[in-house]
mmCIF file of C-alpha atoms in Angstrom:
data_model
loop_
_atom_site.group_PDB
_atom_site.id
_atom_site.type_symbol
_atom_site.label_atom_id
_atom_site.label_comp_id
_atom_site.label_asym_id
_atom_site.label_seq_id
_atom_site.Cartn_x
_atom_site.Cartn_y
_atom_site.Cartn_z
ATOM 1 C CA MET A 1 69.381 8.197 172.168
ATOM 2 C CA ALA A 2 68.576 11.605 174.266
ATOM 3 C CA TYR A 3 65.578 12.616 176.677
ATOM 4 C CA THR A 4 64.996 16.091 177.679
ATOM 5 C CA LEU A 5 62.663 17.167 180.468
ATOM 6 C CA SER A 6 62.440 21.058 180.756
ATOM 7 C CA ASN A 7 60.323 23.557 182.916
ATOM 8 C CA LYS A 8 60.757 27.322 183.470
ATOM 9 C CA ARG A 9 63.958 27.374 185.210
ATOM 10 C CA LEU A 10 66.051 24.835 183.392
ATOM 11 C CA THR A 11 66.501 22.253 180.278
ATOM 12 C CA ILE A 12 68.319 19.154 180.559
ATOM 13 C CA SER A 13 69.175 16.100 178.049
ATOM 14 C CA VAL A 14 70.178 12.852 179.021
ATOM 15 C CA ASN A 15 71.941 10.252 176.714
ATOM 16 C CA SER A 16 70.866 6.554 176.914
ATOM 17 C CA LEU A 17 74.596 5.486 176.882
ATOM 18 C CA GLY A 18 75.793 5.747 180.035
ATOM 19 C CA ALA A 19 72.480 7.508 181.532
ATOM 20 C CA GLU A 20 74.573 10.722 181.167
ATOM 21 C CA LEU A 21 73.466 14.147 181.759
ATOM 22 C CA CYS A 22 74.879 15.778 178.355
ATOM 23 C CA SER A 23 73.106 19.760 178.962
ATOM 24 C CA LEU A 24 72.439 21.445 181.347
ATOM 25 C CA ARG A 25 70.306 24.579 180.136
ATOM 26 C CA GLY A 26 69.253 27.771 182.207
ATOM 27 C CA ALA A 27 65.677 29.753 181.455
ATOM 28 C CA SER A 28 68.108 32.471 179.672
ATOM 29 C CA GLY A 29 69.406 29.599 177.136
ATOM 30 C CA THR A 30 72.892 29.032 178.728
ATOM 31 C CA GLU A 31 74.911 25.953 178.665
ATOM 32 C CA TYR A 32 76.620 25.095 182.062
ATOM 33 C CA LEU A 33 77.700 21.359 180.941
ATOM 34 C CA TRP A 34 80.796 20.611 178.944
ATOM 35 C CA ASN A 35 80.204 19.688 175.923
ATOM 36 C CA ALA A 36 82.310 16.733 175.675
ATOM 37 C CA ASP A 37 84.538 18.154 172.819
ATOM 38 C CA PRO A 38 87.567 15.383 172.875
ATOM 39 C CA SER A 39 90.054 18.197 172.390
ATOM 40 C CA TRP A 40 90.168 18.761 176.414
ATOM 41 C CA TRP A 41 87.798 15.281 177.203
ATOM 42 C CA LYS A 42 85.032 13.690 175.466
ATOM 43 C CA ARG A 43 82.528 13.172 178.173
ATOM 44 C CA SER A 44 79.579 15.186 180.029
ATOM 45 C CA SER A 45 78.845 14.123 183.165
ATOM 46 C CA PRO A 46 79.309 10.045 183.368
ATOM 47 C CA VAL A 47 78.215 7.734 185.675
ATOM 48 C CA LEU A 48 80.828 5.583 187.734
ATOM 49 C CA PHE A 49 80.562 2.147 188.614
ATOM 50 C CA PRO A 50 81.048 -0.490 189.479
ATOM 51 C CA PHE A 51 84.015 1.475 190.492
ATOM 52 C CA VAL A 52 85.522 5.111 190.653
ATOM 53 C CA GLY A 53 89.242 5.410 189.745
ATOM 54 C CA SER A 54 91.849 3.432 189.096
ATOM 55 C CA LEU A 55 92.802 0.228 190.162
ATOM 56 C CA ARG A 56 96.343 -1.169 191.022
ATOM 57 C CA ASP A 57 97.435 -2.591 188.002
ATOM 58 C CA GLY A 58 94.354 -2.570 186.167
ATOM 59 C CA GLN A 59 92.761 -5.135 188.389
ATOM 60 C CA TYR A 60 91.082 -6.323 191.267
ATOM 61 C CA ARG A 61 91.097 -9.616 193.297
ATOM 62 C CA TYR A 62 87.623 -11.539 194.756
ATOM 63 C CA GLU A 63 87.863 -14.892 195.693
ATOM 64 C CA GLY A 64 90.937 -16.137 194.315
ATOM 65 C CA ARG A 65 90.450 -14.783 191.299
ATOM 66 C CA THR A 66 91.958 -11.708 189.749
ATOM 67 C CA TYR A 67 89.573 -9.314 187.297
ATOM 68 C CA PRO A 68 90.831 -6.544 184.753
ATOM 69 C CA MET A 69 88.779 -3.451 185.016
ATOM 70 C CA SER A 70 88.785 -0.138 183.758
ATOM 71 C CA GLN A 71 89.113 3.333 184.915
ATOM 72 C CA HIS A 72 85.503 4.252 186.902
ATOM 73 C CA GLY A 73 84.096 0.896 185.862
ATOM 74 C CA PHE A 74 81.958 0.255 182.815
ATOM 75 C CA ALA A 75 77.862 1.286 183.376
ATOM 76 C CA ARG A 76 79.430 4.725 181.227
ATOM 77 C CA ASP A 77 80.058 2.758 178.136
ATOM 78 C CA MET A 78 76.792 0.831 178.108
ATOM 79 C CA GLU A 79 73.336 1.530 176.957
ATOM 80 C CA PHE A 80 70.605 1.688 179.378
ATOM 81 C CA THR A 81 66.892 1.432 178.751
ATOM 82 C CA LEU A 82 64.586 4.109 180.030
ATOM 83 C CA THR A 83 61.922 3.212 182.608
ATOM 84 C CA GLU A 84 59.669 6.055 183.162
ATOM 85 C CA GLN A 85 59.321 9.446 181.726
ATOM 86 C CA THR A 86 57.463 12.025 183.146
ATOM 87 C CA ALA A 87 57.184 15.728 182.666
ATOM 88 C CA ASP A 88 59.618 16.626 185.468
ATOM 89 C CA THR A 89 61.680 12.648 185.913
ATOM 90 C CA VAL A 90 63.203 10.514 183.613
ATOM 91 C CA SER A 91 64.582 7.333 184.595
ATOM 92 C CA LEU A 92 67.201 4.632 183.160
ATOM 93 C CA ARG A 93 67.759 0.984 183.707
ATOM 94 C CA LEU A 94 71.047 -0.834 183.537
ATOM 95 C CA CYS A 95 71.336 -4.227 184.273
ATOM 96 C CA SER A 96 73.880 -6.795 184.549
ATOM 97 C CA ASN A 97 74.465 -9.279 181.742
ATOM 98 C CA SER A 98 77.053 -11.658 180.565
ATOM 99 C CA GLU A 99 79.573 -8.995 179.452
ATOM 100 C CA THR A 100 79.741 -7.476 182.712
ATOM 101 C CA LEU A 101 79.759 -10.631 184.898
ATOM 102 C CA GLU A 102 82.563 -11.858 183.404
ATOM 103 C CA ARG A 103 84.448 -8.387 184.556
ATOM 104 C CA TYR A 104 82.468 -8.153 187.938
ATOM 105 C CA PRO A 105 80.517 -11.377 189.201
ATOM 106 C CA PHE A 106 78.050 -10.280 190.780
ATOM 107 C CA PRO A 107 74.425 -9.863 189.022
ATOM 108 C CA PHE A 108 72.430 -5.886 189.780
ATOM 109 C CA GLN A 109 70.200 -3.589 188.767
ATOM 110 C CA LEU A 110 71.383 -0.447 188.171
ATOM 111 C CA ASP A 111 68.568 2.695 187.941
ATOM 112 C CA ILE A 112 69.222 6.191 187.550
ATOM 113 C CA SER A 113 66.861 9.157 187.856
ATOM 114 C CA TYR A 114 66.683 13.067 186.730
ATOM 115 C CA ARG A 115 64.342 15.351 188.767
ATOM 116 C CA LEU A 116 64.101 18.852 187.991
ATOM 117 C CA ALA A 117 62.510 21.234 190.646
ATOM 118 C CA GLY A 118 62.734 25.078 189.983
ATOM 119 C CA ASN A 119 65.910 25.756 189.018
ATOM 120 C CA SER A 120 67.658 22.528 190.548
ATOM 121 C CA VAL A 121 68.091 18.938 189.045
ATOM 122 C CA THR A 122 68.191 16.348 191.655
ATOM 123 C CA VAL A 123 70.448 12.870 190.682
ATOM 124 C CA ALA A 124 69.671 9.622 192.247
ATOM 125 C CA TRP A 125 71.020 6.156 191.926
ATOM 126 C CA ASP A 126 69.706 2.908 193.206
ATOM 127 C CA VAL A 127 72.003 -0.234 193.072
ATOM 128 C CA THR A 128 69.962 -3.514 193.387
ATOM 129 C CA ASN A 129 71.924 -6.715 194.320
ATOM 130 C CA LEU A 130 70.185 -9.349 192.082
ATOM 131 C CA GLY A 131 72.310 -11.724 193.394
ATOM 132 C CA GLU A 132 72.700 -14.530 196.196
ATOM 133 C CA LYS A 133 76.100 -13.218 198.091
ATOM 134 C CA THR A 134 77.281 -9.921 199.017
ATOM 135 C CA MET A 135 77.968 -7.266 196.291
ATOM 136 C CA TYR A 136 81.103 -4.742 196.095
ATOM 137 C CA PHE A 137 80.853 -1.695 194.249
ATOM 138 C CA SER A 138 81.681 2.406 194.064
ATOM 139 C CA ILE A 139 79.557 4.461 192.706
ATOM 140 C CA GLY A 140 79.960 8.564 191.754
ATOM 141 C CA ALA A 141 79.366 11.633 189.379
ATOM 142 C CA HIS A 142 81.885 13.559 187.182
ATOM 143 C CA PRO A 143 79.531 16.444 185.982
ATOM 144 C CA ALA A 144 81.556 18.958 183.978
ATOM 145 C CA PHE A 145 81.000 22.227 184.130
ATOM 146 C CA VAL A 146 81.791 24.980 181.644
ATOM 147 C CA CYS A 147 84.163 27.791 183.275
ATOM 148 C CA PRO A 148 82.903 30.006 182.994
ATOM 149 C CA PRO A 149 79.541 29.490 181.011
ATOM 150 C CA GLU A 150 78.689 31.580 178.406
ATOM 151 C CA ALA A 151 76.131 33.692 179.497
ATOM 152 C CA PRO A 152 74.720 37.396 179.355
ATOM 153 C CA PHE A 153 75.215 37.741 183.431
ATOM 154 C CA LEU A 154 79.165 37.506 182.403
ATOM 155 C CA GLU A 155 79.361 39.940 180.022
ATOM 156 C CA GLY A 156 82.319 42.166 180.138
ATOM 157 C CA LYS A 157 83.702 39.855 183.019
ATOM 158 C CA SER A 158 86.737 38.012 181.939
ATOM 159 C CA LYS A 159 86.174 34.175 180.395
ATOM 160 C CA ARG A 160 89.492 32.605 182.007
ATOM 161 C CA ARG A 161 89.227 29.394 184.218
ATOM 162 C CA THR A 162 91.938 30.912 186.569
ATOM 163 C CA ASP A 163 88.987 34.139 187.193
ATOM 164 C CA TYR A 164 87.080 31.455 189.320
ATOM 165 C CA SER A 165 86.995 29.842 192.482
ATOM 166 C CA ILE A 166 85.466 27.139 194.490
ATOM 167 C CA ARG A 167 83.565 27.614 197.184
ATOM 168 C CA LEU A 168 83.068 24.339 199.900
ATOM 169 C CA ASP A 169 80.712 24.675 202.976
ATOM 170 C CA ALA A 170 83.698 25.024 204.678
ATOM 171 C CA GLU A 171 85.511 27.156 207.021
ATOM 172 C CA THR A 172 89.359 27.049 207.200
ATOM 173 C CA GLU A 173 90.918 24.799 205.527
ATOM 174 C CA ILE A 174 90.197 21.768 203.240
ATOM 175 C CA ALA A 175 93.030 18.424 203.833
ATOM 176 C CA TYR A 176 92.899 16.878 200.316
ATOM 177 C CA ARG A 177 95.469 13.817 198.487
ATOM 178 C CA LEU A 178 96.644 14.052 195.126
ATOM 179 C CA LEU A 179 96.852 11.394 192.518
ATOM 180 C CA GLU A 180 100.203 9.371 190.544
ATOM 181 C CA ASP A 181 99.742 7.342 187.661
ATOM 182 C CA GLY A 182 96.014 7.452 188.650
ATOM 183 C CA LEU A 183 96.492 5.690 192.119
ATOM 184 C CA LEU A 184 96.360 7.843 195.227
ATOM 185 C CA CYS A 185 99.335 8.989 197.003
ATOM 186 C CA PRO A 186 99.354 8.940 201.078
ATOM 187 C CA LYS A 187 100.553 12.351 201.725
ATOM 188 C CA ASN A 188 97.707 14.817 203.416
ATOM 189 C CA HIS A 189 97.660 18.191 201.580
ATOM 190 C CA TYR A 190 95.975 21.776 202.877
ATOM 191 C CA MET A 191 94.099 24.468 201.173
ATOM 192 C CA PRO A 192 93.320 27.479 202.739
ATOM 193 C CA LEU A 193 89.694 29.129 202.797
ATOM 194 C CA ASP A 194 89.197 32.541 202.338
ATOM 195 C CA GLY A 195 85.507 32.139 203.340
ATOM 196 C CA GLY A 196 85.517 29.283 202.344
ATOM 197 C CA SER A 197 86.931 29.622 198.839
ATOM 198 C CA PHE A 198 90.182 29.130 197.267
ATOM 199 C CA ALA A 199 91.042 30.732 194.335
ATOM 200 C CA ILE A 200 91.217 28.729 191.057
ATOM 201 C CA THR A 201 95.171 29.525 189.611
ATOM 202 C CA PRO A 202 97.639 26.951 186.648
ATOM 203 C CA ASP A 203 99.043 25.059 189.254
ATOM 204 C CA THR A 204 95.161 23.569 191.100
ATOM 205 C CA PHE A 205 95.051 20.970 188.757
ATOM 206 C CA GLN A 206 98.812 20.404 187.679
ATOM 207 C CA HIS A 207 98.796 16.469 189.262
ATOM 208 C CA ASP A 208 95.434 15.432 188.919
ATOM 209 C CA ALA A 209 92.336 15.854 190.842
ATOM 210 C CA LEU A 210 92.254 16.810 194.479
ATOM 211 C CA ILE A 211 90.737 13.854 196.904
ATOM 212 C CA VAL A 212 88.780 15.483 199.411
ATOM 213 C CA GLU A 213 88.052 12.422 201.884
ATOM 214 C CA GLY A 214 86.350 12.511 205.352
ATOM 215 C CA GLY A 215 82.750 14.124 204.754
ATOM 216 C CA GLN A 216 84.705 17.592 205.162
ATOM 217 C CA ALA A 217 81.894 19.417 202.750
ATOM 218 C CA HIS A 218 78.607 18.772 201.445
ATOM 219 C CA ALA A 219 78.577 21.782 199.186
ATOM 220 C CA ALA A 220 80.800 22.737 196.021
ATOM 221 C CA SER A 221 80.047 26.178 194.062
ATOM 222 C CA LEU A 222 82.167 27.293 190.997
ATOM 223 C CA THR A 223 81.704 31.123 191.596
ATOM 224 C CA GLN A 224 83.382 34.145 190.475
ATOM 225 C CA ARG A 225 85.907 35.806 192.034
ATOM 226 C CA ASP A 226 83.257 37.993 193.689
ATOM 227 C CA GLY A 227 82.102 35.313 195.431
ATOM 228 C CA THR A 228 78.553 35.007 192.778
ATOM 229 C CA PRO A 229 77.956 31.625 192.632
ATOM 230 C CA CYS A 230 77.639 30.445 188.871
ATOM 231 C CA VAL A 231 76.757 26.325 189.925
ATOM 232 C CA THR A 232 76.363 24.234 193.197
ATOM 233 C CA VAL A 233 76.164 21.108 193.850
ATOM 234 C CA LEU A 234 75.263 19.339 196.931
ATOM 235 C CA PHE A 235 75.569 16.503 198.179
ATOM 236 C CA ASP A 236 76.039 13.830 201.239
ATOM 237 C CA SER A 237 78.534 11.664 200.016
ATOM 238 C CA PRO A 238 81.676 10.767 201.801
ATOM 239 C CA LEU A 239 84.242 11.786 200.067
ATOM 240 C CA PHE A 240 84.389 14.141 196.217
ATOM 241 C CA GLY A 241 86.675 14.915 193.998
ATOM 242 C CA LEU A 242 87.824 18.138 192.100
ATOM 243 C CA TRP A 243 89.358 18.177 188.299
ATOM 244 C CA SER A 244 90.035 19.931 185.449
ATOM 245 C CA PRO A 245 92.435 18.899 182.790
ATOM 246 C CA PRO A 246 95.995 20.582 183.179
ATOM 247 C CA GLY A 247 96.358 23.934 181.572
ATOM 248 C CA ASP A 248 93.675 26.195 180.840
ATOM 249 C CA ALA A 249 90.643 23.436 180.485
ATOM 250 C CA PRO A 250 87.423 25.421 180.076
ATOM 251 C CA PHE A 251 85.553 23.471 182.422
ATOM 252 C CA VAL A 252 86.029 22.133 186.265
ATOM 253 C CA CYS A 253 84.128 18.612 187.629
ATOM 254 C CA ILE A 254 83.085 18.325 190.770
ATOM 255 C CA GLU A 255 82.385 14.819 191.659
ATOM 256 C CA PRO A 256 80.010 13.099 194.833
ATOM 257 C CA TRP A 257 81.834 9.856 194.982
ATOM 258 C CA TYR A 258 81.236 6.716 197.261
ATOM 259 C CA GLY A 259 84.383 4.992 196.521
ATOM 260 C CA ARG A 260 87.604 5.759 195.150
ATOM 261 C CA CYS A 261 90.829 4.898 193.629
ATOM 262 C CA ASP A 262 93.178 2.443 194.919
ATOM 263 C CA SER A 263 95.766 3.906 197.149
ATOM 264 C CA GLN A 264 99.355 2.899 196.238
ATOM 265 C CA ASP A 265 99.995 0.417 198.533
ATOM 266 C CA PHE A 266 97.143 -1.524 198.280
ATOM 267 C CA ASP A 267 97.331 -4.626 197.994
ATOM 268 C CA GLY A 268 94.144 -6.478 199.555
ATOM 269 C CA SER A 269 91.138 -7.813 197.506
ATOM 270 C CA LEU A 270 87.856 -6.291 196.965
ATOM 271 C CA GLU A 271 86.635 -6.222 199.994
ATOM 272 C CA GLN A 272 88.913 -4.737 201.424
ATOM 273 C CA ARG A 273 89.128 -1.481 199.516
ATOM 274 C CA ASP A 274 88.780 1.853 201.415
ATOM 275 C CA TYR A 275 85.627 2.900 200.869
ATOM 276 C CA THR A 276 83.522 0.448 199.216
ATOM 277 C CA ASN A 277 79.998 -0.534 199.432
ATOM 278 C CA SER A 278 78.706 -3.580 200.716
ATOM 279 C CA LEU A 279 74.754 -4.738 199.352
ATOM 280 C CA GLU A 280 73.966 -7.740 200.840
ATOM 281 C CA ALA A 281 71.650 -10.390 198.594
ATOM 282 C CA GLY A 282 68.090 -8.435 197.878
ATOM 283 C CA SER A 283 68.809 -5.253 199.451
ATOM 284 C CA ARG A 284 69.299 -1.985 197.442
ATOM 285 C CA PHE A 285 71.302 0.828 198.018
ATOM 286 C CA HIS A 286 69.866 4.241 196.923
ATOM 287 C CA ALA A 287 71.837 7.931 196.842
ATOM 288 C CA GLU A 288 71.612 11.216 195.510
ATOM 289 C CA TYR A 289 72.798 14.594 194.904
ATOM 290 C CA VAL A 290 71.995 18.245 193.352
ATOM 291 C CA ILE A 291 73.126 20.491 190.710
ATOM 292 C CA ARG A 292 71.593 24.299 191.490
ATOM 293 C CA LEU A 293 71.880 26.887 188.711
ATOM 294 C CA ASP A 294 72.599 29.904 190.770
ATOM 295 C CA GLN A 295 71.858 32.572 188.420
ATOM 296 C CA GLU A 296 68.834 31.105 187.302
#
């Protein structure tokens, strides 16, 4: 089931399956979010929980037991329950059950809300530890923005992904790491920035996502080559990913993360994973990010 919110600047739809944002339209009628066409990628903006990325050998260890886990966890494929809907907010909830406890031995409550304000939508995550032990988890976003949006303001302009850029709130360069078979490679690479921007080229995503760690930026925009932004993601997360399938896929993902995949050489237990979040019994974790439509 889909839930819709609208104001004078934008309209969103959120699917109960995965609490996934599935449409993001401006007042002009322009759709900014990928339509989940499986010929490129069958999702639009999945929520990644309780893991972000892939685990080494597709499994993790906790208290002497090994658990299998698929990439990005299970929340994106589960039905959420509506808890609140107002004129500008919709909130949905997923609670642990016998199925999740078999794969992830922590009782939890995950609340995801979307709130409209002007030309922006704020996405908030609240994770509550319902168990008696410390809970270890990751959570992240994966919104895919049509590149370019089919919009009146782009009339007469090129509509190839490679005619667009990514602009960050950084100055001269960013360090990033690459993936191999879904796991993080040890080597740092460096992307020079021109006024905070780098151009999307045919080779930008040939090795999967670019992983930017260490809080190097907290805003990322998809822009036209003249610097005019189409959409901006603002976040406080310690790392983020940029991804698009190899080839000339018509979208780019800007992904704030609290956690990431395993490194190639990782051989520890769940609580030793890099960027993992720990939550004491009865405690709550809160994080949010903002998507802003700059042309609306």
